[in-house]
JSON list of C-alpha atoms and ligand atoms in Angstrom, two decimals:
[
{"chain": "A", "resi": 1, "resn": "VAL", "atom": "CA", "xyz": [-2.73, -52.54, 32.97]},
{"chain": "A", "resi": 2, "resn": "ALA", "atom": "CA", "xyz": [-4.76, -54.04, 35.14]},
{"chain": "A", "resi": 3, "resn": "LYS", "atom": "CA", "xyz": [-5.16, -51.92, 38.87]},
{"chain": "A", "resi": 4, "resn": "PRO", "atom": "CA", "xyz": [-5.09, -53.52, 41.71]},
{"chain": "A", "resi": 5, "resn": "GLU", "atom": "CA", "xyz": [-8.16, -53.15, 44.80]},
{"chain": "A", "resi": 6, "resn": "ARG", "atom": "CA", "xyz": [-7.10, -50.71, 46.96]},
{"chain": "A", "resi": 7, "resn": "ASN", "atom": "CA", "xyz": [-7.38, -52.89, 50.04]},
{"chain": "A", "resi": 8, "resn": "ALA", "atom": "CA", "xyz": [-4.72, -55.38, 47.98]},
{"chain": "A", "resi": 9, "resn": "PRO", "atom": "CA", "xyz": [-1.42, -56.27, 47.76]},
{"chain": "A", "resi": 10, "resn": "CYS", "atom": "CA", "xyz": [0.36, -54.46, 45.87]},
{"chain": "A", "resi": 11, "resn": "LEU", "atom": "CA", "xyz": [1.85, -55.36, 42.28]},
{"chain": "A", "resi": 12, "resn": "CYS", "atom": "CA", "xyz": [5.35, -54.19, 43.29]},
{"chain": "A", "resi": 13, "resn": "GLY", "atom": "CA", "xyz": [7.14, -56.28, 45.45]},
{"chain": "A", "resi": 14, "resn": "SER", "atom": "CA", "xyz": [6.63, -54.41, 48.89]},
{"chain": "A", "resi": 15, "resn": "GLY", "atom": "CA", "xyz": [4.36, -56.00, 50.31]},
{"chain": "A", "resi": 16, "resn": "SER", "atom": "CA", "xyz": [2.27, -53.03, 51.35]},
{"chain": "A", "resi": 17, "resn": "LYS", "atom": "CA", "xyz": [-1.47, -52.25, 50.58]},
{"chain": "A", "resi": 18, "resn": "TYR", "atom": "CA", "xyz": [-2.07, -50.65, 46.75]},
{"chain": "A", "resi": 19, "resn": "LYS", "atom": "CA", "xyz": [-3.33, -47.26, 49.03]},
{"chain": "A", "resi": 20, "resn": "LYS", "atom": "CA", "xyz": [-0.53, -47.29, 50.54]},
{"chain": "A", "resi": 21, "resn": "CYS", "atom": "CA", "xyz": [1.75, -47.83, 47.96]},
{"chain": "A", "resi": 22, "resn": "CYS", "atom": "CA", "xyz": [2.28, -47.55, 44.36]},
{"chain": "A", "resi": 23, "resn": "LEU", "atom": "CA", "xyz": [-1.73, -45.91, 43.82]},
{"chain": "A", "resi": 24, "resn": "ALA", "atom": "CA", "xyz": [-0.73, -42.09, 44.49]},
{"chain": "A", "resi": 25, "resn": "LYS", "atom": "CA", "xyz": [1.66, -42.56, 42.00]},
{"chain": "A", "resi": 26, "resn": "ASP", "atom": "CA", "xyz": [-0.30, -44.36, 39.72]},
{"chain": "A", "resi": 27, "resn": "GLU", "atom": "CA", "xyz": [-2.76, -41.69, 39.56]},
{"chain": "A", "resi": 28, "resn": "ALA", "atom": "CA", "xyz": [0.48, -38.86, 39.80]},
{"chain": "A", "resi": 29, "resn": "GLN", "atom": "CA", "xyz": [1.04, -40.91, 36.48]},
{"chain": "A", "resi": 30, "resn": "ALA", "atom": "CA", "xyz": [-3.06, -40.71, 34.93]},
{"chain": "A", "resi": 31, "resn": "MET", "atom": "CA", "xyz": [-2.93, -36.40, 35.55]},
{"chain": "A", "resi": 32, "resn": "ALA", "atom": "CA", "xyz": [-0.26, -36.43, 33.65]},
{"chain": "A", "resi": 33, "resn": "LYS", "atom": "CA", "xyz": [-0.84, -38.42, 31.22]},
{"chain": "A", "resi": 34, "resn": "ILE", "atom": "CA", "xyz": [-4.53, -36.73, 31.01]},
{"chain": "A", "resi": 35, "resn": "ARG", "atom": "CA", "xyz": [-2.48, -33.03, 30.93]},
{"chain": "A", "resi": 36, "resn": "SER", "atom": "CA", "xyz": [0.06, -34.26, 28.72]},
{"chain": "A", "resi": 37, "resn": "GLN", "atom": "CA", "xyz": [-2.60, -34.61, 26.07]},
{"chain": "A", "resi": 38, "resn": "ARG", "atom": "CA", "xyz": [-4.15, -31.60, 27.07]},
{"chain": "A", "resi": 39, "resn": "GLU", "atom": "CA", "xyz": [-1.24, -30.40, 26.21]},
{"chain": "A", "resi": 40, "resn": "VAL", "atom": "CA", "xyz": [-1.33, -31.82, 22.33]},
{"chain": "A", "resi": 41, "resn": "GLU", "atom": "CA", "xyz": [-4.87, -31.95, 21.71]},
{"chain": "A", "resi": 42, "resn": "ALA", "atom": "CA", "xyz": [-3.95, -27.78, 22.89]},
{"chain": "A", "resi": 43, "resn": "ALA", "atom": "CA", "xyz": [-1.14, -27.70, 20.73]},
{"chain": "A", "resi": 44, "resn": "THR", "atom": "CA", "xyz": [-2.57, -29.18, 18.02]},
{"chain": "A", "resi": 45, "resn": "THR", "atom": "CA", "xyz": [-5.45, -26.31, 17.29]},
{"chain": "A", "resi": 46, "resn": "ARG", "atom": "CA", "xyz": [-3.42, -23.20, 18.10]},
{"chain": "A", "resi": 47, "resn": "GLU", "atom": "CA", "xyz": [-1.00, -24.89, 15.07]},
{"chain": "A", "resi": 48, "resn": "ARG", "atom": "CA", "xyz": [-4.78, -25.37, 13.88]},
{"chain": "A", "resi": 49, "resn": "ALA", "atom": "CA", "xyz": [-5.68, -21.31, 14.36]},
{"chain": "A", "resi": 50, "resn": "ALA", "atom": "CA", "xyz": [-2.83, -20.70, 13.61]},
{"chain": "A", "resi": 51, "resn": "PHE", "atom": "CA", "xyz": [-2.44, -21.73, 9.72]},
{"chain": "A", "resi": 52, "resn": "GLN", "atom": "CA", "xyz": [-5.66, -20.35, 9.67]},
{"chain": "A", "resi": 53, "resn": "ALA", "atom": "CA", "xyz": [-4.76, -17.21, 10.35]},
{"chain": "A", "resi": 54, "resn": "ARG", "atom": "CA", "xyz": [-1.22, -17.87, 7.77]},
{"chain": "A", "resi": 55, "resn": "TYR", "atom": "CA", "xyz": [-3.68, -18.23, 5.14]},
{"chain": "A", "resi": 56, "resn": "TRP", "atom": "CA", "xyz": [-6.88, -16.04, 5.29]},
{"chain": "A", "resi": 57, "resn": "ALA", "atom": "CA", "xyz": [-3.74, -13.37, 5.56]},
{"chain": "A", "resi": 58, "resn": "ALA", "atom": "CA", "xyz": [-2.19, -14.98, 2.46]},
{"chain": "A", "resi": 59, "resn": "ASN", "atom": "CA", "xyz": [-5.32, -14.95, 0.65]},
{"chain": "A", "resi": 60, "resn": "GLU", "atom": "CA", "xyz": [-5.89, -11.75, 1.71]},
{"chain": "A", "resi": 61, "resn": "LEU", "atom": "CA", "xyz": [-2.46, -11.19, 0.47]},
{"chain": "A", "resi": 62, "resn": "VAL", "atom": "CA", "xyz": [-3.56, -11.91, -3.03]},
{"chain": "A", "resi": 63, "resn": "ALA", "atom": "CA", "xyz": [-6.77, -10.00, -2.53]},
{"chain": "A", "resi": 64, "resn": "ALA", "atom": "CA", "xyz": [-5.10, -7.63, -2.30]},
{"chain": "A", "resi": 65, "resn": "ARG", "atom": "CA", "xyz": [-2.80, -7.33, -4.76]},
{"chain": "A", "resi": 66, "resn": "ASP", "atom": "CA", "xyz": [-5.19, -8.60, -7.64]},
{"chain": "A", "resi": 67, "resn": "ARG", "atom": "CA", "xyz": [-7.63, -5.22, -5.80]},
{"chain": "A", "resi": 68, "resn": "TRP", "atom": "CA", "xyz": [-4.08, -3.02, -6.81]},
{"chain": "A", "resi": 69, "resn": "GLU", "atom": "CA", "xyz": [-3.21, -4.16, -10.38]},
{"chain": "A", "resi": 70, "resn": "LEU", "atom": "CA", "xyz": [-6.54, -3.84, -11.03]},
{"chain": "A", "resi": 71, "resn": "VAL", "atom": "CA", "xyz": [-5.56, -0.13, -10.42]},
{"chain": "A", "resi": 72, "resn": "GLU", "atom": "CA", "xyz": [-2.57, -0.24, -11.57]},
{"chain": "A", "resi": 73, "resn": "ASP", "atom": "CA", "xyz": [-3.77, -0.73, -15.11]},
{"chain": "A", "resi": 74, "resn": "GLY", "atom": "CA", "xyz": [-6.70, 1.56, -14.76]},
{"chain": "A", "resi": 75, "resn": "LEU", "atom": "CA", "xyz": [-3.83, 4.66, -13.83]},
{"chain": "A", "resi": 76, "resn": "ASP", "atom": "CA", "xyz": [-1.57, 3.26, -16.61]},
{"chain": "A", "resi": 77, "resn": "ASP", "atom": "CA", "xyz": [-4.86, 3.28, -18.72]},
{"chain": "A", "resi": 78, "resn": "LEU", "atom": "CA", "xyz": [-5.66, 6.49, -18.00]},
{"chain": "A", "resi": 79, "resn": "SER", "atom": "CA", "xyz": [-2.41, 8.62, -17.83]},
{"chain": "A", "resi": 80, "resn": "ASN", "atom": "CA", "xyz": [-2.17, 6.32, -21.54]},
{"chain": "A", "resi": 81, "resn": "SER", "atom": "CA", "xyz": [-4.29, 8.32, -22.45]},
{"chain": "A", "resi": 82, "resn": "VAL", "atom": "CA", "xyz": [-3.90, 11.21, -22.20]},
{"chain": "A", "resi": 83, "resn": "ILE", "atom": "CA", "xyz": [-0.38, 11.24, -23.85]},
{"chain": "A", "resi": 84, "resn": "ASN", "atom": "CA", "xyz": [-2.25, 9.51, -26.92]},
{"chain": "A", "resi": 85, "resn": "LEU", "atom": "CA", "xyz": [-4.94, 12.35, -26.25]},
{"chain": "A", "resi": 86, "resn": "ILE", "atom": "CA", "xyz": [-2.07, 14.56, -26.55]},
{"chain": "A", "resi": 87, "resn": "ASP", "atom": "CA", "xyz": [-0.94, 13.08, -29.80]},
{"chain": "A", "resi": 88, "resn": "GLU", "atom": "CA", "xyz": [-3.67, 14.01, -31.57]},
{"chain": "A", "resi": 89, "resn": "ARG", "atom": "CA", "xyz": [-3.91, 17.35, -30.52]},
{"chain": "A", "resi": 90, "resn": "ARG", "atom": "CA", "xyz": [-7.53, 16.25, -27.85]},
{"chain": "A", "resi": 91, "resn": "PHE", "atom": "CA", "xyz": [-6.31, 19.43, -25.50]},
{"chain": "A", "resi": 92, "resn": "ASP", "atom": "CA", "xyz": [-9.94, 19.21, -24.03]},
{"chain": "A", "resi": 93, "resn": "ASP", "atom": "CA", "xyz": [-10.09, 15.99, -23.08]},
{"chain": "A", "resi": 94, "resn": "ALA", "atom": "CA", "xyz": [-6.93, 14.96, -22.94]},
{"chain": "A", "resi": 95, "resn": "LEU", "atom": "CA", "xyz": [-7.65, 17.84, -18.90]},
{"chain": "A", "resi": 96, "resn": "LYS", "atom": "CA", "xyz": [-10.82, 15.86, -19.06]},
{"chain": "A", "resi": 97, "resn": "ALA", "atom": "CA", "xyz": [-9.43, 13.14, -18.21]},
{"chain": "A", "resi": 98, "resn": "CYS", "atom": "CA", "xyz": [-6.87, 14.80, -15.77]},
{"chain": "A", "resi": 99, "resn": "GLU", "atom": "CA", "xyz": [-9.59, 16.15, -14.22]},
{"chain": "A", "resi": 100, "resn": "GLN", "atom": "CA", "xyz": [-9.87, 12.31, -13.74]},
{"chain": "A", "resi": 101, "resn": "LEU", "atom": "CA", "xyz": [-6.52, 11.20, -12.85]},
{"chain": "A", "resi": 102, "resn": "LEU", "atom": "CA", "xyz": [-5.88, 13.24, -9.91]},
{"chain": "A", "resi": 103, "resn": "GLN", "atom": "CA", "xyz": [-9.57, 11.77, -9.26]},
{"chain": "A", "resi": 104, "resn": "ASP", "atom": "CA", "xyz": [-9.27, 8.70, -9.08]},
{"chain": "A", "resi": 105, "resn": "PHE", "atom": "CA", "xyz": [-5.70, 8.96, -7.98]},
{"chain": "A", "resi": 106, "resn": "PRO", "atom": "CA", "xyz": [-5.32, 11.97, -6.06]},
{"chain": "A", "resi": 107, "resn": "ASP", "atom": "CA", "xyz": [-1.98, 10.08, -4.09]},
{"chain": "A", "resi": 108, "resn": "VAL", "atom": "CA", "xyz": [0.61, 9.65, -7.11]},
{"chain": "A", "resi": 109, "resn": "VAL", "atom": "CA", "xyz": [1.92, 12.47, -8.74]},
{"chain": "A", "resi": 110, "resn": "ASP", "atom": "CA", "xyz": [0.43, 12.01, -11.79]},
{"chain": "A", "resi": 111, "resn": "GLY", "atom": "CA", "xyz": [-2.34, 13.85, -12.63]},
{"chain": "A", "resi": 112, "resn": "LEU", "atom": "CA", "xyz": [-0.22, 17.15, -11.97]},
{"chain": "A", "resi": 113, "resn": "ASP", "atom": "CA", "xyz": [2.56, 15.48, -14.54]},
{"chain": "A", "resi": 114, "resn": "ARG", "atom": "CA", "xyz": [0.12, 15.09, -16.95]},
{"chain": "A", "resi": 115, "resn": "TYR", "atom": "CA", "xyz": [-1.65, 18.19, -16.52]},
{"chain": "A", "resi": 116, "resn": "ALA", "atom": "CA", "xyz": [1.72, 20.22, -17.51]},
{"chain": "A", "resi": 117, "resn": "ALA", "atom": "CA", "xyz": [2.44, 17.86, -20.09]},
{"chain": "A", "resi": 118, "resn": "VAL", "atom": "CA", "xyz": [-1.10, 18.89, -21.86]},
{"chain": "A", "resi": 119, "resn": "TYR", "atom": "CA", "xyz": [-0.37, 22.47, -21.25]},
{"chain": "A", "resi": 120, "resn": "GLU", "atom": "CA", "xyz": [2.86, 22.44, -22.61]},
{"chain": "A", "resi": 121, "resn": "ALA", "atom": "CA", "xyz": [1.63, 20.82, -25.19]},
{"chain": "A", "resi": 122, "resn": "MET", "atom": "CA", "xyz": [-0.51, 23.62, -25.88]},
{"chain": "A", "resi": 123, "resn": "GLY", "atom": "CA", "xyz": [1.28, 26.25, -25.28]},
{"chain": "A", "resi": 124, "resn": "ASN", "atom": "CA", "xyz": [0.14, 27.42, -21.82]},
{"chain": "A", "resi": 125, "resn": "LEU", "atom": "CA", "xyz": [3.03, 27.62, -20.36]},
{"chain": "A", "resi": 126, "resn": "MET", "atom": "CA", "xyz": [2.06, 29.14, -17.61]},
{"chain": "A", "resi": 127, "resn": "GLN", "atom": "CA", "xyz": [0.00, 26.41, -16.10]},
{"chain": "A", "resi": 128, "resn": "ALA", "atom": "CA", "xyz": [2.39, 24.16, -17.40]},
{"chain": "A", "resi": 129, "resn": "ARG", "atom": "CA", "xyz": [4.75, 25.40, -15.05]},
{"chain": "A", "resi": 130, "resn": "ASP", "atom": "CA", "xyz": [3.10, 25.65, -12.10]},
{"chain": "A", "resi": 131, "resn": "TYR", "atom": "CA", "xyz": [1.27, 22.32, -12.98]},
{"chain": "A", "resi": 132, "resn": "TYR", "atom": "CA", "xyz": [4.71, 20.71, -12.96]},
{"chain": "A", "resi": 133, "resn": "GLN", "atom": "CA", "xyz": [5.87, 22.92, -9.86]},
{"chain": "A", "resi": 134, "resn": "ARG", "atom": "CA", "xyz": [3.69, 21.15, -8.62]},
{"chain": "A", "resi": 135, "resn": "ALA", "atom": "CA", "xyz": [4.31, 18.21, -9.19]},
{"chain": "A", "resi": 136, "resn": "LEU", "atom": "CA", "xyz": [8.36, 18.75, -7.88]},
{"chain": "A", "resi": 137, "resn": "GLU", "atom": "CA", "xyz": [6.56, 19.76, -4.59]},
{"chain": "A", "resi": 138, "resn": "PHE", "atom": "CA", "xyz": [4.30, 16.34, -4.64]},
{"chain": "A", "resi": 139, "resn": "THR", "atom": "CA", "xyz": [7.05, 14.40, -4.56]},
{"chain": "A", "resi": 140, "resn": "ASN", "atom": "CA", "xyz": [9.19, 16.31, -2.54]},
{"chain": "A", "resi": 141, "resn": "LEU", "atom": "CA", "xyz": [6.22, 16.35, 0.61]},
{"chain": "A", "resi": 142, "resn": "PRO", "atom": "CA", "xyz": [7.85, 13.83, 3.58]},
{"chain": "A", "resi": 143, "resn": "GLU", "atom": "CA", "xyz": [5.45, 11.45, 2.90]},
{"chain": "A", "resi": 144, "resn": "GLN", "atom": "CA", "xyz": [5.93, 10.71, -0.80]},
{"chain": "A", "resi": 145, "resn": "GLN", "atom": "CA", "xyz": [10.13, 11.57, -0.75]},
{"chain": "A", "resi": 146, "resn": "SER", "atom": "CA", "xyz": [10.80, 7.39, 0.19]},
{"chain": "A", "resi": 147, "resn": "GLY", "atom": "CA", "xyz": [8.28, 7.04, -3.46]},
{"chain": "A", "resi": 148, "resn": "PHE", "atom": "CA", "xyz": [10.98, 9.36, -5.88]},
{"chain": "A", "resi": 149, "resn": "ASP", "atom": "CA", "xyz": [14.74, 8.73, -7.24]},
{"chain": "A", "resi": 150, "resn": "ASP", "atom": "CA", "xyz": [16.22, 12.67, -7.46]},
{"chain": "A", "resi": 151, "resn": "GLU", "atom": "CA", "xyz": [16.09, 12.14, -10.71]},
{"chain": "A", "resi": 152, "resn": "GLY", "atom": "CA", "xyz": [12.36, 12.53, -11.42]},
{"chain": "A", "resi": 153, "resn": "ARG", "atom": "CA", "xyz": [12.87, 16.26, -9.33]},
{"chain": "A", "resi": 154, "resn": "GLU", "atom": "CA", "xyz": [16.39, 17.13, -11.53]},
{"chain": "A", "resi": 155, "resn": "TRP", "atom": "CA", "xyz": [13.31, 16.31, -14.95]},
{"chain": "A", "resi": 156, "resn": "ARG", "atom": "CA", "xyz": [10.89, 18.35, -13.50]},
{"chain": "A", "resi": 157, "resn": "GLY", "atom": "CA", "xyz": [13.26, 21.11, -12.11]},
{"chain": "A", "resi": 158, "resn": "GLU", "atom": "CA", "xyz": [14.78, 20.83, -15.66]},
{"chain": "A", "resi": 159, "resn": "LYS", "atom": "CA", "xyz": [11.03, 20.77, -17.50]},
{"chain": "A", "resi": 160, "resn": "ILE", "atom": "CA", "xyz": [9.87, 24.05, -14.81]},
{"chain": "A", "resi": 161, "resn": "SER", "atom": "CA", "xyz": [13.90, 26.23, -15.71]},
{"chain": "A", "resi": 162, "resn": "GLU", "atom": "CA", "xyz": [13.50, 25.59, -19.74]},
{"chain": "A", "resi": 163, "resn": "ILE", "atom": "CA", "xyz": [9.49, 27.03, -19.13]},
{"chain": "A", "resi": 164, "resn": "GLU", "atom": "CA", "xyz": [10.61, 29.79, -17.76]},
{"chain": "A", "resi": 165, "resn": "ALA", "atom": "CA", "xyz": [13.41, 30.48, -19.62]},
{"chain": "A", "resi": 166, "resn": "ARG", "atom": "CA", "xyz": [11.44, 30.39, -22.93]},
{"chain": "A", "resi": 167, "resn": "SER", "atom": "CA", "xyz": [8.71, 31.75, -22.15]},
{"chain": "A", "resi": 168, "resn": "GLY", "atom": "CA", "xyz": [10.36, 35.05, -19.58]},
{"chain": "A", "resi": 169, "resn": "PHE", "atom": "CA", "xyz": [8.64, 33.66, -16.84]},
{"chain": "A", "resi": 170, "resn": "SER", "atom": "CA", "xyz": [9.83, 36.01, -14.42]},
{"chain": "A", "resi": 171, "resn": "GLN", "atom": "CA", "xyz": [8.75, 38.74, -16.24]},
{"chain": "A", "resi": 172, "resn": "HIS", "atom": "CA", "xyz": [5.13, 36.66, -17.14]},
{"chain": "A", "resi": 173, "resn": "ARG", "atom": "CA", "xyz": [4.41, 36.22, -13.90]},
{"chain": "A", "resi": 174, "resn": "LEU", "atom": "CA", "xyz": [3.92, 40.31, -13.05]},
{"chain": "A", "resi": 175, "resn": "GLN", "atom": "CA", "xyz": [1.33, 40.27, -15.75]},
{"chain": "A", "resi": 176, "resn": "VAL", "atom": "CA", "xyz": [0.05, 37.34, -16.40]},
{"chain": "A", "resi": 177, "resn": "ASP", "atom": "CA", "xyz": [-3.21, 36.55, -13.38]},
{"chain": "A", "resi": 178, "resn": "VAL", "atom": "CA", "xyz": [-2.71, 33.33, -12.97]},
{"chain": "A", "resi": 179, "resn": "PRO", "atom": "CA", "xyz": [-6.12, 31.57, -11.80]},
{"chain": "A", "resi": 180, "resn": "GLY", "atom": "CA", "xyz": [-7.18, 31.05, -8.65]},
{"chain": "A", "resi": 181, "resn": "ASN", "atom": "CA", "xyz": [-6.26, 28.49, -6.59]},
{"chain": "A", "resi": 182, "resn": "LEU", "atom": "CA", "xyz": [-2.21, 28.00, -8.56]},
{"chain": "A", "resi": 183, "resn": "ALA", "atom": "CA", "xyz": [-2.07, 31.19, -8.08]},
{"chain": "A", "resi": 184, "resn": "SER", "atom": "CA", "xyz": [-1.04, 31.80, -4.10]},
{"chain": "A", "resi": 185, "resn": "GLU", "atom": "CA", "xyz": [-0.64, 27.88, -4.57]},
{"chain": "A", "resi": 186, "resn": "THR", "atom": "CA", "xyz": [2.59, 28.63, -6.14]},
{"chain": "A", "resi": 187, "resn": "GLN", "atom": "CA", "xyz": [4.19, 31.32, -4.31]},
{"chain": "B", "resi": 201, "resn": "ZN", "atom": "ZN1", "xyz": [3.94, -50.61, 45.16]}
]
């Protein structure tokens, strides 16, 4: 739209010069238009950034899930290998796998449970009992509690009672010297 000269009669037909009449209003409108264009641009930029952030977050999530699946597979493999080694009565290898489990996955209970199972299969009831006890205590830790159901706790509790009954545990405890850290941790 063509603008009149400042001193020309205003196009609105008021009879006043443009600079005395509609100039200020037109300039304000032009400024408002520029401002709103800038706002649209800024909003677009923000939206793009937000989209980018969502995109990266989604990517990160997928990557994290991939990493966790790898970890979980490793845990499962190692955990299952202990069971197989027990079946094959390769107890030394089974114990090594347990040690690896505890080393690689210290935040899960599997290593303790598997240690208990190996010692139980070996007939080493004292050690088995201690590891079931440690596993039970692990599931009772405040930060672990929500991750375990009562069924698992009951199961470990029953295992402990059963082993104590089988081995005459209370008498054994007075006679058998449980090695090092196990003894102090199970008081
Ligand atoms: Zn005017």
